[in-house]
CSV table of C-alpha atoms in Angstrom, one decimal:
chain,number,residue,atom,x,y,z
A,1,UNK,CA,10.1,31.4,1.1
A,2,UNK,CA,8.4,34.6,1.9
A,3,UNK,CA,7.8,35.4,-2.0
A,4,UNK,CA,6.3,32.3,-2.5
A,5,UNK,CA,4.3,32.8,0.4
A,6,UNK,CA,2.5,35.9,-0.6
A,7,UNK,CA,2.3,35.7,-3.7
A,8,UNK,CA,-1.5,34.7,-3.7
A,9,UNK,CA,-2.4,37.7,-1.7
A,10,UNK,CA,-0.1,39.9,-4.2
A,11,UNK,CA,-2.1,38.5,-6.8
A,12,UNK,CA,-5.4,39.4,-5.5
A,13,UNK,CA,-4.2,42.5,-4.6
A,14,UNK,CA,-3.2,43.7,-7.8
A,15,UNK,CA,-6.4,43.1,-9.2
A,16,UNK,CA,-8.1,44.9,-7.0
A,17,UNK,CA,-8.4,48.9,-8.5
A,18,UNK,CA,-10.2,51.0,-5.7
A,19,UNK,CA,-14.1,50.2,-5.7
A,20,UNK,CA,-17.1,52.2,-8.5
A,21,UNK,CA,-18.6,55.0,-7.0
A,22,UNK,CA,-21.5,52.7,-6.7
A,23,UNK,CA,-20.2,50.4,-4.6
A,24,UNK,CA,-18.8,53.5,-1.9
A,25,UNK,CA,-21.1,54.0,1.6
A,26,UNK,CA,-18.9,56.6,3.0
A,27,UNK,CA,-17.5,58.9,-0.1
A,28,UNK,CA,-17.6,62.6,1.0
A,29,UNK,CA,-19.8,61.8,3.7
A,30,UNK,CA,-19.0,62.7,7.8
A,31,UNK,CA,-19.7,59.0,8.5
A,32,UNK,CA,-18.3,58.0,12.2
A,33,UNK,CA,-15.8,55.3,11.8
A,34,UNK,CA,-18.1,52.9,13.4
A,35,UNK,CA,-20.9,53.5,10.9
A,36,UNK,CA,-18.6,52.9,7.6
A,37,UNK,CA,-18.2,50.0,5.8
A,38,UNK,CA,-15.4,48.3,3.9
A,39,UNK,CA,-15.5,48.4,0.5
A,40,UNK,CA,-13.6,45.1,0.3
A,41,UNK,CA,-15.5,41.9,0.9
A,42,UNK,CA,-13.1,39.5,0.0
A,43,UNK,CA,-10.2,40.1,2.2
A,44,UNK,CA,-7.2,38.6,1.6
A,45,UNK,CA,-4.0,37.6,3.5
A,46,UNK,CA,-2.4,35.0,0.9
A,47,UNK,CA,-0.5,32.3,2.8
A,48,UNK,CA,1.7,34.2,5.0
A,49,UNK,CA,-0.3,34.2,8.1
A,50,UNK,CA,-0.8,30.4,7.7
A,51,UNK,CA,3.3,29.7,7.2
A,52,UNK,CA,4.2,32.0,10.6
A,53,UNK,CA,1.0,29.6,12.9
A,54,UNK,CA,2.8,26.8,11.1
A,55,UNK,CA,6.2,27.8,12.4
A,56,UNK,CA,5.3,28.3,15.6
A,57,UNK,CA,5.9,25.9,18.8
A,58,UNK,CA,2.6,23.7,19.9
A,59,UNK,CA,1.2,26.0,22.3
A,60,UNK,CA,-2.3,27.0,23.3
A,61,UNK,CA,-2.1,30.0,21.0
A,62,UNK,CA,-1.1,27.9,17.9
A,63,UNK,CA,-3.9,25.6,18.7
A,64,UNK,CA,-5.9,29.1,19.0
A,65,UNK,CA,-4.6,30.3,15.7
A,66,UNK,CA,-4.9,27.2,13.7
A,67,UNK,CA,-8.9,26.7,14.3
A,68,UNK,CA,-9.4,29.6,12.5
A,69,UNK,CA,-7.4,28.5,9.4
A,70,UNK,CA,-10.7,27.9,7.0
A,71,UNK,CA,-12.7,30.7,8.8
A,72,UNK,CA,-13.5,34.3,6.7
A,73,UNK,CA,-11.2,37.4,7.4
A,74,UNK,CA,-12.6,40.4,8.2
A,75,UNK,CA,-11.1,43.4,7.6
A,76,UNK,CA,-10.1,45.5,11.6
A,77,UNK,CA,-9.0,48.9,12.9
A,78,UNK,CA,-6.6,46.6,15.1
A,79,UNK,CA,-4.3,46.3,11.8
A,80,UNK,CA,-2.9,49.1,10.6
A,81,UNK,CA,-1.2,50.0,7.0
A,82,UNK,CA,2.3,50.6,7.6
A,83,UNK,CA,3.2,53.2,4.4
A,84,UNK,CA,0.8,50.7,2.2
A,85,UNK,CA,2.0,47.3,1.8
A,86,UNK,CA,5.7,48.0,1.8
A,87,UNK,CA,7.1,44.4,2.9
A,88,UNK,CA,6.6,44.4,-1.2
A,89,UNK,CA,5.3,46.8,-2.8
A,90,UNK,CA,6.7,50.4,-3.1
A,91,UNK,CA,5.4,52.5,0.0
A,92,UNK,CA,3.3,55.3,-0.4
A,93,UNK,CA,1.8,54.4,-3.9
A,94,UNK,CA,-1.5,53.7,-5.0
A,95,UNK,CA,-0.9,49.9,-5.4
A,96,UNK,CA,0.4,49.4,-2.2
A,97,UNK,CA,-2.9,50.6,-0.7
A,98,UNK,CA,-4.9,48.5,-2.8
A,99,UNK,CA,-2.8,46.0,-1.6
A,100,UNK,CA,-3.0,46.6,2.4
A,101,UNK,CA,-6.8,46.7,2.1
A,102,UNK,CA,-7.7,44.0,-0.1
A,103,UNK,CA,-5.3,42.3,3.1
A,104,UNK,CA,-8.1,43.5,5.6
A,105,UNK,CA,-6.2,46.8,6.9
A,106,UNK,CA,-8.3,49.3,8.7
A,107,UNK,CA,-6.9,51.7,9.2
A,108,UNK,CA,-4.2,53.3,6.1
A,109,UNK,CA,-1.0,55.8,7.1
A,110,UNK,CA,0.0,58.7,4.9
A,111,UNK,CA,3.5,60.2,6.0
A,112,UNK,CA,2.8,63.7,5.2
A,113,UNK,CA,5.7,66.0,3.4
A,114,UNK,CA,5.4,69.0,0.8
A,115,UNK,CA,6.5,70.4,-2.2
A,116,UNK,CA,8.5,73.3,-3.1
A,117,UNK,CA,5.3,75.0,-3.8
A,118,UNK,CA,3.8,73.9,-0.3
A,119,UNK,CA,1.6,70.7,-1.7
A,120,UNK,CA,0.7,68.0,0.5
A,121,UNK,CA,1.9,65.0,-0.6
A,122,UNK,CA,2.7,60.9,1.1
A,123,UNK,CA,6.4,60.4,1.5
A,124,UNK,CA,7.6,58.7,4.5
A,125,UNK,CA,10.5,61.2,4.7
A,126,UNK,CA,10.8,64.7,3.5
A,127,UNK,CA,14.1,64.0,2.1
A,128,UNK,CA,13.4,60.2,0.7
A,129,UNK,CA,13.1,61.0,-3.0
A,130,UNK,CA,16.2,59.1,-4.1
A,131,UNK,CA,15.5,55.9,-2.2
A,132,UNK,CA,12.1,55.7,-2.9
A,133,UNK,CA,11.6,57.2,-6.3
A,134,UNK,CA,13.3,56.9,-9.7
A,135,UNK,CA,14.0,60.8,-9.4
A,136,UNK,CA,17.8,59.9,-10.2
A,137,UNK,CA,17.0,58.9,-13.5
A,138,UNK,CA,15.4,62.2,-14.4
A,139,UNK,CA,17.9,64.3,-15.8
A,140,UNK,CA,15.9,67.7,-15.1
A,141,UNK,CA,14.7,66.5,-11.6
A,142,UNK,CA,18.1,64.8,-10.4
A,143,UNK,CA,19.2,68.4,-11.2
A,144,UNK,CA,17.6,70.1,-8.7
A,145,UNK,CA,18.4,67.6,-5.9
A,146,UNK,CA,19.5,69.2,-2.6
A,147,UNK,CA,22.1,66.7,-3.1
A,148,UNK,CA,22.8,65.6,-6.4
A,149,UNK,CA,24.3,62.1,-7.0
A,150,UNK,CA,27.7,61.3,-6.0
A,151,UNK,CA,29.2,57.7,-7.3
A,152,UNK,CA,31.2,55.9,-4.8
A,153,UNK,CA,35.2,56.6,-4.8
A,154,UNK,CA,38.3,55.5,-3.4
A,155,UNK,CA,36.3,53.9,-0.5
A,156,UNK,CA,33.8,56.5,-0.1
A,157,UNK,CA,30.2,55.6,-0.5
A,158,UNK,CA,27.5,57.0,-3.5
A,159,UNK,CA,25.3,59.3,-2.2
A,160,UNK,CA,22.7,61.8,-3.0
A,161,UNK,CA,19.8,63.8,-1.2
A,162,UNK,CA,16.5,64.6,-2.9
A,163,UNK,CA,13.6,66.4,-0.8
A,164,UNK,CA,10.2,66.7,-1.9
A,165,UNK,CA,10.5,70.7,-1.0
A,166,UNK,CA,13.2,70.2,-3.9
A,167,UNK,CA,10.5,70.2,-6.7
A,168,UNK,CA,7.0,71.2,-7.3
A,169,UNK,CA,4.0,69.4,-6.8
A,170,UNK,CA,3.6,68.6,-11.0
A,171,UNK,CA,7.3,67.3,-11.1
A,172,UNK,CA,6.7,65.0,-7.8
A,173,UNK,CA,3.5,63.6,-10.2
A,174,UNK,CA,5.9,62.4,-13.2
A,175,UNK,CA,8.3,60.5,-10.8
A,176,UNK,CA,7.6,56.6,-10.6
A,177,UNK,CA,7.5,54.7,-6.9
A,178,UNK,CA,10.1,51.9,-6.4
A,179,UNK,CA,10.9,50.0,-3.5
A,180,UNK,CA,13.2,51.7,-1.0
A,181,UNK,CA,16.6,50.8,-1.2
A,182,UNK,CA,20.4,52.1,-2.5
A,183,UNK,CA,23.5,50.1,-3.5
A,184,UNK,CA,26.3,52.5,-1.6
A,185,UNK,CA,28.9,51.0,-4.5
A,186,UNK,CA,27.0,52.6,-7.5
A,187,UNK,CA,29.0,54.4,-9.8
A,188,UNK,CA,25.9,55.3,-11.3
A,189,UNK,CA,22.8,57.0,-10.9
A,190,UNK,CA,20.9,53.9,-12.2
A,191,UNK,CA,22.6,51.2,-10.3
A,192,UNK,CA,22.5,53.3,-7.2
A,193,UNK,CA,18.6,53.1,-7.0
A,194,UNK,CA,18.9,49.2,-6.7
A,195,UNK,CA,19.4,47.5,-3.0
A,196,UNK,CA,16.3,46.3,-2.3
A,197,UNK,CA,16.5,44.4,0.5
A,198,UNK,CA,16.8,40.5,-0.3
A,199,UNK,CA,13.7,39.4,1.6
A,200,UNK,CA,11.7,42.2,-0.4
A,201,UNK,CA,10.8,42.1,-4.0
A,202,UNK,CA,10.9,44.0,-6.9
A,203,UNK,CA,8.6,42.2,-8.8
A,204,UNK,CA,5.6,44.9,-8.3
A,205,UNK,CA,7.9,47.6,-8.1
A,206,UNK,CA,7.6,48.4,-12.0
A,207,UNK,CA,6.4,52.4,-11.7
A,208,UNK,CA,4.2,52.7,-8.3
A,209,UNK,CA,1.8,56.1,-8.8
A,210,UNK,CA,2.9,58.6,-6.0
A,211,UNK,CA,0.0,60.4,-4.2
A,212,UNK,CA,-0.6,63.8,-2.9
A,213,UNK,CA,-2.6,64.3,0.5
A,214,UNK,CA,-5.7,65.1,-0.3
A,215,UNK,CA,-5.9,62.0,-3.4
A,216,UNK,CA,-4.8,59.4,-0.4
A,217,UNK,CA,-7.9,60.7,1.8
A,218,UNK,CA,-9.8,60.2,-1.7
A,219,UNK,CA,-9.0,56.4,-2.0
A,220,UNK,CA,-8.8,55.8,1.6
A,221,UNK,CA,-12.5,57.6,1.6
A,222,UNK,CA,-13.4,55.2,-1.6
A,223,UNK,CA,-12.5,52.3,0.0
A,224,UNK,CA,-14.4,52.7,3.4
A,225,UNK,CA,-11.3,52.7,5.6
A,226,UNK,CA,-10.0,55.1,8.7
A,227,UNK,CA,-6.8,57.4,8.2
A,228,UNK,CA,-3.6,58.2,9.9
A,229,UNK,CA,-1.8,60.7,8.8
A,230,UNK,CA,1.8,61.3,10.1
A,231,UNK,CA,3.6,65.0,9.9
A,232,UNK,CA,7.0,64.2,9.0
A,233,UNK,CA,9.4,66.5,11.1
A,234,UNK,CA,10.6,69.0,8.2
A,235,UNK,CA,14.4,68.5,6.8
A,236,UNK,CA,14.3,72.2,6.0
A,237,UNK,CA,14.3,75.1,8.0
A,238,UNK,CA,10.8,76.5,9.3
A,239,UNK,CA,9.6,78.7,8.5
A,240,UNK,CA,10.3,77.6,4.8
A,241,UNK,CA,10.7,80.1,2.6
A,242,UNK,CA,10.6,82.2,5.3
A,243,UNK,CA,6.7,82.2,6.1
A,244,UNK,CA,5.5,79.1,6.0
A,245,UNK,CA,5.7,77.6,9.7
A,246,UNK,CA,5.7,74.0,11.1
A,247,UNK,CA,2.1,75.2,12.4
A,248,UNK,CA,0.9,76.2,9.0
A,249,UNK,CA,2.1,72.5,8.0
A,250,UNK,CA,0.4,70.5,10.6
A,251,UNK,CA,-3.2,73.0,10.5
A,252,UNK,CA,-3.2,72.4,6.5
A,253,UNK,CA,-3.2,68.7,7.0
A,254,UNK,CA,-6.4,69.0,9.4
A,255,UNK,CA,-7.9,71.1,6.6
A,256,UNK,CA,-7.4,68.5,4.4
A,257,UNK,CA,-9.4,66.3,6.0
A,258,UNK,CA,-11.8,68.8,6.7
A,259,UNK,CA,-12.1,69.7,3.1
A,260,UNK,CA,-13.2,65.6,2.4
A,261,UNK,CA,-15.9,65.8,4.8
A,262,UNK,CA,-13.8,63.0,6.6
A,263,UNK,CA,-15.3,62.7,10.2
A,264,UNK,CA,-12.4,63.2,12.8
A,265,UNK,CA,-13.0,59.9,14.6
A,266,UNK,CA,-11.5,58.3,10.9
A,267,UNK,CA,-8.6,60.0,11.4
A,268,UNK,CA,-5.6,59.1,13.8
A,269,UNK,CA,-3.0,62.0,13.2
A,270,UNK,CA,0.6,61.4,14.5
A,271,UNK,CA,3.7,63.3,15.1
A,272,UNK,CA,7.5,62.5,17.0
A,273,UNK,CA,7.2,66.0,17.8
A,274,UNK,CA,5.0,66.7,21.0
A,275,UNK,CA,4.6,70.0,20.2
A,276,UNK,CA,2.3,69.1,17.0
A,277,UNK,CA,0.2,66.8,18.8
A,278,UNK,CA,-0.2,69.4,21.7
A,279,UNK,CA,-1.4,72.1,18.8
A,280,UNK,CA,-3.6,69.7,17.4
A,281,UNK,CA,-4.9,68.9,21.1
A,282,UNK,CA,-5.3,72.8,21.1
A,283,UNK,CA,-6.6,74.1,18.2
A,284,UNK,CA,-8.5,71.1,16.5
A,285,UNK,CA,-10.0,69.1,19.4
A,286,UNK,CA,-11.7,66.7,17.5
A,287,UNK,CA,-8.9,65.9,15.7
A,288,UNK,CA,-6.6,65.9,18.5
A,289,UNK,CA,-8.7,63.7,20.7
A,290,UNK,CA,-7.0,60.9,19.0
A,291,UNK,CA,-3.8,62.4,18.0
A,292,UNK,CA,-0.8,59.6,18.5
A,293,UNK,CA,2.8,60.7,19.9
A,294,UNK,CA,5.0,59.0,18.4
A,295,UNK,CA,8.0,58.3,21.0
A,296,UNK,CA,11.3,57.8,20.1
A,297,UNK,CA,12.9,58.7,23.5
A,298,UNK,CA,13.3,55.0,24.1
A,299,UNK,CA,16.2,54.7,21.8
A,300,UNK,CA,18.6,55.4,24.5
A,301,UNK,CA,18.7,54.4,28.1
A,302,UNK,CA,18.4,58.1,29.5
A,303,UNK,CA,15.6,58.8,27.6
A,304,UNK,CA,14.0,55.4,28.3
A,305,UNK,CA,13.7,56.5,31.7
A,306,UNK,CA,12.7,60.3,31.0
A,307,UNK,CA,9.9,58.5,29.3
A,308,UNK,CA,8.5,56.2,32.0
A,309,UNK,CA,8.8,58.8,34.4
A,310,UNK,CA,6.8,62.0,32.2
A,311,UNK,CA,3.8,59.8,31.5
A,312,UNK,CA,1.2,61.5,33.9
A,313,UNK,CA,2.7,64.7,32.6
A,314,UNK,CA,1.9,63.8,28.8
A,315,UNK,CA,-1.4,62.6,29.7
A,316,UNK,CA,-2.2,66.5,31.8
A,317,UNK,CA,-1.3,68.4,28.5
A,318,UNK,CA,-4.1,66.2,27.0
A,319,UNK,CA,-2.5,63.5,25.2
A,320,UNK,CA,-4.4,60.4,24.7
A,321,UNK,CA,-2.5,58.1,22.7
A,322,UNK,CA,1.3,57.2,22.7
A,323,UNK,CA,3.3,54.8,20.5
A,324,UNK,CA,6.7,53.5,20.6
A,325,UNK,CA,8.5,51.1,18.6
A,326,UNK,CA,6.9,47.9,19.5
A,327,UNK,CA,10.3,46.3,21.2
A,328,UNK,CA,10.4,48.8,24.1
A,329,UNK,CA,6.5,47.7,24.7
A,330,UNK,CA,7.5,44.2,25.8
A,331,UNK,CA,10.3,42.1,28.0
A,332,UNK,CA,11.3,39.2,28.9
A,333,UNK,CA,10.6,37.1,32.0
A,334,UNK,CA,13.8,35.3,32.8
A,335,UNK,CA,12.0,32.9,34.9
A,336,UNK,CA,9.4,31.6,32.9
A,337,UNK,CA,11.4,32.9,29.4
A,338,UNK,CA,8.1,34.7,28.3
A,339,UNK,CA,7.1,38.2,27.0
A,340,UNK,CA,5.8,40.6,29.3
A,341,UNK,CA,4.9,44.4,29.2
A,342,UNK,CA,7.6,46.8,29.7
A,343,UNK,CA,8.2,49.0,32.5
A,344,UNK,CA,7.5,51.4,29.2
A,345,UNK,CA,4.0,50.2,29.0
A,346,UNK,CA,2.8,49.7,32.9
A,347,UNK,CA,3.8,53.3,33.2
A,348,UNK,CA,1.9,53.8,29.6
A,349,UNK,CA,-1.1,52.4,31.0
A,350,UNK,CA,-1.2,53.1,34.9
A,351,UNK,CA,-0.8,57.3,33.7
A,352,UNK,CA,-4.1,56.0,31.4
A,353,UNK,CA,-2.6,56.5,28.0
A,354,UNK,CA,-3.8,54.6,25.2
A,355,UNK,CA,-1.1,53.0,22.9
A,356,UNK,CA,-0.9,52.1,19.8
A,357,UNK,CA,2.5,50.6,18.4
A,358,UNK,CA,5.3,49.8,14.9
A,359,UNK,CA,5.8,48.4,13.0
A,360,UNK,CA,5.4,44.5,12.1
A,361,UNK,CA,7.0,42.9,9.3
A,362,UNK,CA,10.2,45.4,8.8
A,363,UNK,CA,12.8,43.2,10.1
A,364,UNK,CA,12.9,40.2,7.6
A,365,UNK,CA,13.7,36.5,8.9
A,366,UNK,CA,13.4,36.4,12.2
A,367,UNK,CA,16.0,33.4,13.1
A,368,UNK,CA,18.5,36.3,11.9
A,369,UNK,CA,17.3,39.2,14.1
A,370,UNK,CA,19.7,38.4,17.3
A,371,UNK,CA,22.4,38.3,15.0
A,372,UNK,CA,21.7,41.3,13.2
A,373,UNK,CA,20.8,43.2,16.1
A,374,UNK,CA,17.6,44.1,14.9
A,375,UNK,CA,16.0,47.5,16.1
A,376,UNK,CA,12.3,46.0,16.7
A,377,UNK,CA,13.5,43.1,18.6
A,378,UNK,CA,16.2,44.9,20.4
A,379,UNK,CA,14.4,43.7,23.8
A,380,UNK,CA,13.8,40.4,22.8
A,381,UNK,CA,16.9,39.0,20.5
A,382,UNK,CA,17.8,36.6,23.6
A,383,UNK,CA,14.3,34.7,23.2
A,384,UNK,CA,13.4,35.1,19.3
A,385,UNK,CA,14.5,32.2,17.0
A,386,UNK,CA,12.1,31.2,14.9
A,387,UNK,CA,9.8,33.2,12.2
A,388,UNK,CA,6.6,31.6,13.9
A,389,UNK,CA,7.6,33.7,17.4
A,390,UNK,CA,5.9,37.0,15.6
A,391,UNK,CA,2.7,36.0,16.2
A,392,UNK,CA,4.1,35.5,20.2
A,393,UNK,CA,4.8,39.2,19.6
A,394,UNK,CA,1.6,40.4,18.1
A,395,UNK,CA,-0.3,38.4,21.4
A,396,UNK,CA,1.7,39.8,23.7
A,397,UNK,CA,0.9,43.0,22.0
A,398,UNK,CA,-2.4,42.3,22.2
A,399,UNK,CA,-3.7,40.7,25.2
A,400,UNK,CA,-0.9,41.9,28.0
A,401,UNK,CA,-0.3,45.3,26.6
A,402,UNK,CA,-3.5,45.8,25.0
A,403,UNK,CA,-2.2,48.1,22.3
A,404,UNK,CA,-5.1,49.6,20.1
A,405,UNK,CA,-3.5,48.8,16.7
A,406,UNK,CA,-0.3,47.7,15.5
A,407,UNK,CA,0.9,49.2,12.3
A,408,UNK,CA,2.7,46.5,9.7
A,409,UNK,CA,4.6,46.5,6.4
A,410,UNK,CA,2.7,43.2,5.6
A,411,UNK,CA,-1.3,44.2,7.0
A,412,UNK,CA,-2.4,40.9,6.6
A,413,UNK,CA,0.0,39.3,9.2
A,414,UNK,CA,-2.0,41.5,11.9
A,415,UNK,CA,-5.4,41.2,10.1
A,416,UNK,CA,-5.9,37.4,10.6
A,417,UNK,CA,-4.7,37.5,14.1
A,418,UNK,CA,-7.3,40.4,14.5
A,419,UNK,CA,-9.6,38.4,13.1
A,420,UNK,CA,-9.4,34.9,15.0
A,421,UNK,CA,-9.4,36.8,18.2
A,422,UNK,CA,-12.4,38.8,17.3
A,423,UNK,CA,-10.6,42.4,17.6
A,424,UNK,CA,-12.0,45.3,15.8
A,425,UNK,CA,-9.3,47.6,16.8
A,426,UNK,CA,-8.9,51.3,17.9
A,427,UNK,CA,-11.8,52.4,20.1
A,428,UNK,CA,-14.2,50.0,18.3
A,429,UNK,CA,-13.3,47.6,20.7
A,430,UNK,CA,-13.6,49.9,23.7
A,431,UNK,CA,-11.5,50.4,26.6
A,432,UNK,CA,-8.2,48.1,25.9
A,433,UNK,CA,-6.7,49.2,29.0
């Protein structure tokens, strides 16, 4: 069902090579993000968006949803580029951007990892190289794995760890981008770098063109679209090779930016360490005006709480913007059996922190999530049955928490509800809270 159902947009969005030069507004220009414009016109969402209204119960929002079934899409800052396109096609590639803006993204992430030689490049993880990549397969690269390839054994699982900061920036450029995935039962390198998910696809995963740092701010720049850029918490020890230090990482990312001309209100940086967005607060104002933390204390019950109860004190060491996992965000109501904001987010809001949230689309088939135990529903298996209930979630998002953008594997799920509603997204639509 869900290949079938996207398959027009994948169609469209293959075609679509970043715009001419002639056709760019913004290249190398310090354009504030509510002066650029799109380079694509024709925005896309295939049929996805139309099979998850369809699924959903007759309600007031599905009537909502439905009248704008024939009306144009318009790309919005409210949806945000989760690693590209990666519901199906390999994250962190070329194509898969193409593909989250001809689906009416906004805003594009680049997870931000280096090289042995200290290169910026878009990996979602420092050390994803042999999910992600065909590195494996590369006799001289596989090599030089922190990790090399083990095949499973008498019960024990393959394996194998391979870092960006294991190669240079030139041998990161001849790897190919597949879908992530691993089959723990390989007794091979090859058959190890299959597992894609069954929901997913391989059918665009042929060789997906990696990107550095400073070439994704080039086609994000091309295409008239805003930026955020995520420093990935290093899996090596900082300083690496003994000088180079986690603020050295996080300032050379700025610089990047900086380099392009890119204005700083196009740019949403984002760390899970606090002390990166507090540096970026500190040294690069601009920049850090709009810096996201990204929270993971939520995971566990103790740090749940630690994290309701330190919002005043995030937002007096000049924070702005927090974002947690979307399922400690929202609740349910036992006595009307409805979502409501969190604790998490009436704290969020009443300390005046903005939030922004993640990610859409990761969890497959959501009539399988409660029994799966799925991490981003974790709050809400009790009340989710049905694939038509995300869009319940993306409103709740939306209108109780008023979240600033949510950030999807599949864009165009969260473009046309942007769209119908009229929301523009990040500060475009002013004061959410």
């Amino acid at each position: 069902m869900l290949l079938s159902a996207t398959i027009a947009s994948l169609l469209f969005s293959l075609a679509s090579a970043a715009p001419a030069p002639s056709q760019l507004v913004t290249r190398n220009n310090d354009v504030h993000t509510n002066d650029i414009v799109p380079a694509v016109k024709n925005v896309q969402t295939g049929v996805r968006p139309y099979y998850l209204v369809g699924n959903m119960t007759d309600s007031p929002l599905k009537t909502k949803l439905e009248s704008c079934y024939e009306d144009p899409i318009k790309v919005s800052h409210f949806s945000i580029s989760h690693r590209g396109a990666a519901l199906q096609f390999p994250e962190h590639t070329v194509e898969g951007i193409n593909a989250a803006a001809r689906e009416g993204a906004g805003v594009i992430e680049c997870d931000v990892s280096f090289t042995s030689d200290r290169q910026l490049v878009c990996r979602h993880s420092q050390c994803d190289l042999h999910t992600t990549t065909n590195i494996l397969t590369i006799s001289s690269l596989a090599a030089k794995c922190t990790k090399p390839f083990t095949p499973a054994s008498n019960g024990t699982a393959a394996s194998a760890n391979c870092c960006t900061s294991d190669i240079t920036l030139a041998e990161f450029r001849s790897l190919c981008g597949k879908m992530d995935g691993f089959n723990a039962s390989a007794t091979t390198a090859e058959y190890y770098q299959k597992g894609t998910p069954s929901w997913r696809t391989d059918l665009y995963s042929t060789c997906g063109t990696l990107l550095t740092h400073a070439e994704y701010i080039d086609q994000v720049n091309n295409l008239g679209l805003s930026f955020t850029a995520e420093a990935k918490e290093p899996a090596v020890e900082m300083p690496f090779q003994g000088n180079y230090t986690q603020a050295d990482f996080t300032q050379q990312i700025v610089d990047e930016f900086k380099a392009a001309k890119v204005h700083p209100s196009r740019v949403w940086l984002q760390s899970f360490l606090l002390d990166d967005v507090l540096r970026w607060v500190q040294t690069e104002p601009e920049f850090g005006a709009q810096a996201i933390y990204l929270d993971e204390r939520t995971d566990t019950p103790e740090g749940y709480a630690t994290a309701v109860a330190s919002m005043a004190n995030l937002t007096a060491q000049g924070v702005k913007i927090i974002a947690p996992s979307l399922t400690y965000l929202l609740a349910v109501d036992n006595s009307t059996n409805s979502i409501v904001p969190s604790t998490y987010a009436e704290a969020a809001k009443a300390a005046g922190l903005k939030i922004i949230t993640w990610s859409l689309e990761r969890s497959g088939p959501l009539a399988k999530v409660a029994a799966n135990q799925d991490y981003y529903y974790s709050t809400l298996l009790r009340y989710i049955k049905t694939d038509g209930q995300m869009m319940e979630v993306v409103d709740a998002l939306a209108q109780q928490v008023k979240v600033l953008g949510i950030f999807s594997d599949w864009p165009a799920t969260v473009t046309y509800y942007a769209s119908c509603m009229g929301l523009k997204g990040g500060f475009m639509d002013g004061d959410r809270n």
